[in-house]
Amino acid sequence: NLSQTIDALKENDIWVVGLDQAGAEIEVGSRHLKGALAVVVGSEGECIRPLVRSKCDIVLRLPMQGKVESLNAAVAGSVALYFAYLARMK
């Protein structure tokens, strides 16, 4: 299950970042996105389940403007990976 997978990733020094609307806003160049990374994406309506959220090293949210409150999981994950790419380019 996802909880056990997160534990295994952490044992291998992989930073686990959760994406959730209630997290802190991702910043371009964030130090949290520079190393070995696993991204957990919450569903649009339900976010990340509490147990999984508690196992994440940090929970972040994508910066949003206007009336858009959230993106679908595939798009959100893609945007987060792009932020990781930008962080690694600095």
PDB file of C-alpha atoms in Angstrom:
ATOM      1  CA  ASN A   1       0.000   0.000   0.000  1.00  0.00           C
ATOM      2  CA  LEU A   2       1.020   3.647  -0.301  1.00  0.00           C
ATOM      3  CA  SER A   3       1.901   4.056   3.363  1.00  0.00           C
ATOM      4  CA  GLN A   4       4.347   1.125   3.259  1.00  0.00           C
ATOM      5  CA  THR A   5       5.799   2.384  -0.026  1.00  0.00           C
ATOM      6  CA  ILE A   6       6.485   5.787   1.535  1.00  0.00           C
ATOM      7  CA  ASP A   7       8.291   4.060   4.426  1.00  0.00           C
ATOM      8  CA  ALA A   8      10.436   2.114   1.944  1.00  0.00           C
ATOM      9  CA  LEU A   9      11.252   5.265  -0.038  1.00  0.00           C
ATOM     10  CA  LYS A  10      12.310   7.107   3.118  1.00  0.00           C
ATOM     11  CA  GLU A  11      14.581   4.203   4.091  1.00  0.00           C
ATOM     12  CA  ASN A  12      16.374   4.866   0.797  1.00  0.00           C
ATOM     13  CA  ASP A  13      16.794   8.605   1.510  1.00  0.00           C
ATOM     14  CA  ILE A  14      14.067   9.729  -0.849  1.00  0.00           C
ATOM     15  CA  TRP A  15      12.275  12.928   0.187  1.00  0.00           C
ATOM     16  CA  VAL A  16       8.484  12.480   0.077  1.00  0.00           C
ATOM     17  CA  VAL A  17       6.506  15.584  -0.882  1.00  0.00           C
ATOM     18  CA  GLY A  18       2.727  15.569  -0.679  1.00  0.00           C
ATOM     19  CA  LEU A  19       0.642  17.854  -2.909  1.00  0.00           C
ATOM     20  CA  ASP A  20      -2.454  19.087  -1.165  1.00  0.00           C
ATOM     21  CA  GLN A  21      -4.502  22.289  -1.168  1.00  0.00           C
ATOM     22  CA  ALA A  22      -3.871  22.719   2.568  1.00  0.00           C
ATOM     23  CA  GLY A  23      -0.061  22.657   2.223  1.00  0.00           C
ATOM     24  CA  ALA A  24       2.433  25.507   2.070  1.00  0.00           C
ATOM     25  CA  GLU A  25       2.782  27.126  -1.352  1.00  0.00           C
ATOM     26  CA  ILE A  26       5.586  25.747  -3.549  1.00  0.00           C
ATOM     27  CA  GLU A  27       8.227  28.347  -4.326  1.00  0.00           C
ATOM     28  CA  VAL A  28      10.325  28.356  -7.488  1.00  0.00           C
ATOM     29  CA  GLY A  29      13.743  27.005  -6.554  1.00  0.00           C
ATOM     30  CA  SER A  30      12.454  25.339  -3.380  1.00  0.00           C
ATOM     31  CA  ARG A  31      15.164  23.359  -1.582  1.00  0.00           C
ATOM     32  CA  HIS A  32      12.558  20.670  -0.911  1.00  0.00           C
ATOM     33  CA  LEU A  33      12.537  19.727  -4.602  1.00  0.00           C
ATOM     34  CA  LYS A  34      16.266  19.412  -5.308  1.00  0.00           C
ATOM     35  CA  GLY A  35      17.219  15.915  -4.142  1.00  0.00           C
ATOM     36  CA  ALA A  36      15.853  12.415  -4.630  1.00  0.00           C
ATOM     37  CA  LEU A  37      12.119  12.978  -4.674  1.00  0.00           C
ATOM     38  CA  ALA A  38       8.790  11.170  -4.591  1.00  0.00           C
ATOM     39  CA  VAL A  39       5.607  13.187  -5.133  1.00  0.00           C
ATOM     40  CA  VAL A  40       2.282  12.091  -3.632  1.00  0.00           C
ATOM     41  CA  VAL A  41      -0.665  13.771  -5.341  1.00  0.00           C
ATOM     42  CA  GLY A  42      -3.995  14.058  -3.566  1.00  0.00           C
ATOM     43  CA  SER A  43      -7.274  13.683  -5.397  1.00  0.00           C
ATOM     44  CA  GLU A  44      -9.124  16.832  -6.407  1.00  0.00           C
ATOM     45  CA  GLY A  45     -11.990  16.590  -3.975  1.00  0.00           C
ATOM     46  CA  GLU A  46     -10.559  14.549  -1.106  1.00  0.00           C
ATOM     47  CA  CYS A  47      -6.892  15.602  -0.913  1.00  0.00           C
ATOM     48  CA  ILE A  48      -4.367  13.210   0.650  1.00  0.00           C
ATOM     49  CA  ARG A  49      -5.623  10.746   3.258  1.00  0.00           C
ATOM     50  CA  PRO A  50      -4.512  11.597   6.816  1.00  0.00           C
ATOM     51  CA  LEU A  51      -2.183   8.583   7.287  1.00  0.00           C
ATOM     52  CA  VAL A  52      -0.407   9.198   3.985  1.00  0.00           C
ATOM     53  CA  ARG A  53      -0.221  12.942   4.685  1.00  0.00           C
ATOM     54  CA  SER A  54       1.395  12.290   8.073  1.00  0.00           C
ATOM     55  CA  LYS A  55       4.106  10.206   6.425  1.00  0.00           C
ATOM     56  CA  CYS A  56       5.095  12.905   3.919  1.00  0.00           C
ATOM     57  CA  ASP A  57       8.217  14.912   4.780  1.00  0.00           C
ATOM     58  CA  ILE A  58       6.461  18.086   3.676  1.00  0.00           C
ATOM     59  CA  VAL A  59       3.086  18.965   2.167  1.00  0.00           C
ATOM     60  CA  LEU A  60       3.010  21.664  -0.499  1.00  0.00           C
ATOM     61  CA  ARG A  61       0.400  23.228  -2.748  1.00  0.00           C
ATOM     62  CA  LEU A  62       0.669  24.706  -6.197  1.00  0.00           C
ATOM     63  CA  PRO A  63       0.317  28.465  -6.494  1.00  0.00           C
ATOM     64  CA  MET A  64      -3.090  29.268  -8.006  1.00  0.00           C
ATOM     65  CA  GLN A  65      -4.626  32.519  -9.181  1.00  0.00           C
ATOM     66  CA  GLY A  66      -8.115  33.535 -10.120  1.00  0.00           C
ATOM     67  CA  LYS A  67     -11.116  31.267  -9.675  1.00  0.00           C
ATOM     68  CA  VAL A  68      -9.256  27.989 -10.254  1.00  0.00           C
ATOM     69  CA  GLU A  69      -9.120  26.126  -6.938  1.00  0.00           C
ATOM     70  CA  SER A  70      -7.388  22.933  -8.041  1.00  0.00           C
ATOM     71  CA  LEU A  71      -6.050  20.970 -10.992  1.00  0.00           C
ATOM     72  CA  ASN A  72      -6.613  17.332 -11.803  1.00  0.00           C
ATOM     73  CA  ALA A  73      -4.031  14.944 -10.353  1.00  0.00           C
ATOM     74  CA  ALA A  74      -2.100  14.375 -13.600  1.00  0.00           C
ATOM     75  CA  VAL A  75      -1.729  18.085 -14.266  1.00  0.00           C
ATOM     76  CA  ALA A  76      -0.836  18.888 -10.652  1.00  0.00           C
ATOM     77  CA  GLY A  77       1.837  16.184 -10.619  1.00  0.00           C
ATOM     78  CA  SER A  78       3.260  17.441 -13.907  1.00  0.00           C
ATOM     79  CA  VAL A  79       3.438  21.006 -12.631  1.00  0.00           C
ATOM     80  CA  ALA A  80       5.148  19.843  -9.424  1.00  0.00           C
ATOM     81  CA  LEU A  81       7.729  17.932 -11.459  1.00  0.00           C
ATOM     82  CA  TYR A  82       8.344  21.066 -13.512  1.00  0.00           C
ATOM     83  CA  PHE A  83       8.929  23.003 -10.275  1.00  0.00           C
ATOM     84  CA  ALA A  84      11.443  20.290  -9.288  1.00  0.00           C
ATOM     85  CA  TYR A  85      13.146  20.703 -12.663  1.00  0.00           C
ATOM     86  CA  LEU A  86      13.391  24.481 -12.123  1.00  0.00           C
ATOM     87  CA  ALA A  87      14.792  23.972  -8.608  1.00  0.00           C
ATOM     88  CA  ARG A  88      17.509  21.709  -9.966  1.00  0.00           C
ATOM     89  CA  MET A  89      18.508  24.210 -12.653  1.00  0.00           C
ATOM     90  CA  LYS A  90      19.584  26.826 -10.071  1.00  0.00           C
TER      91      LYS A  90
END
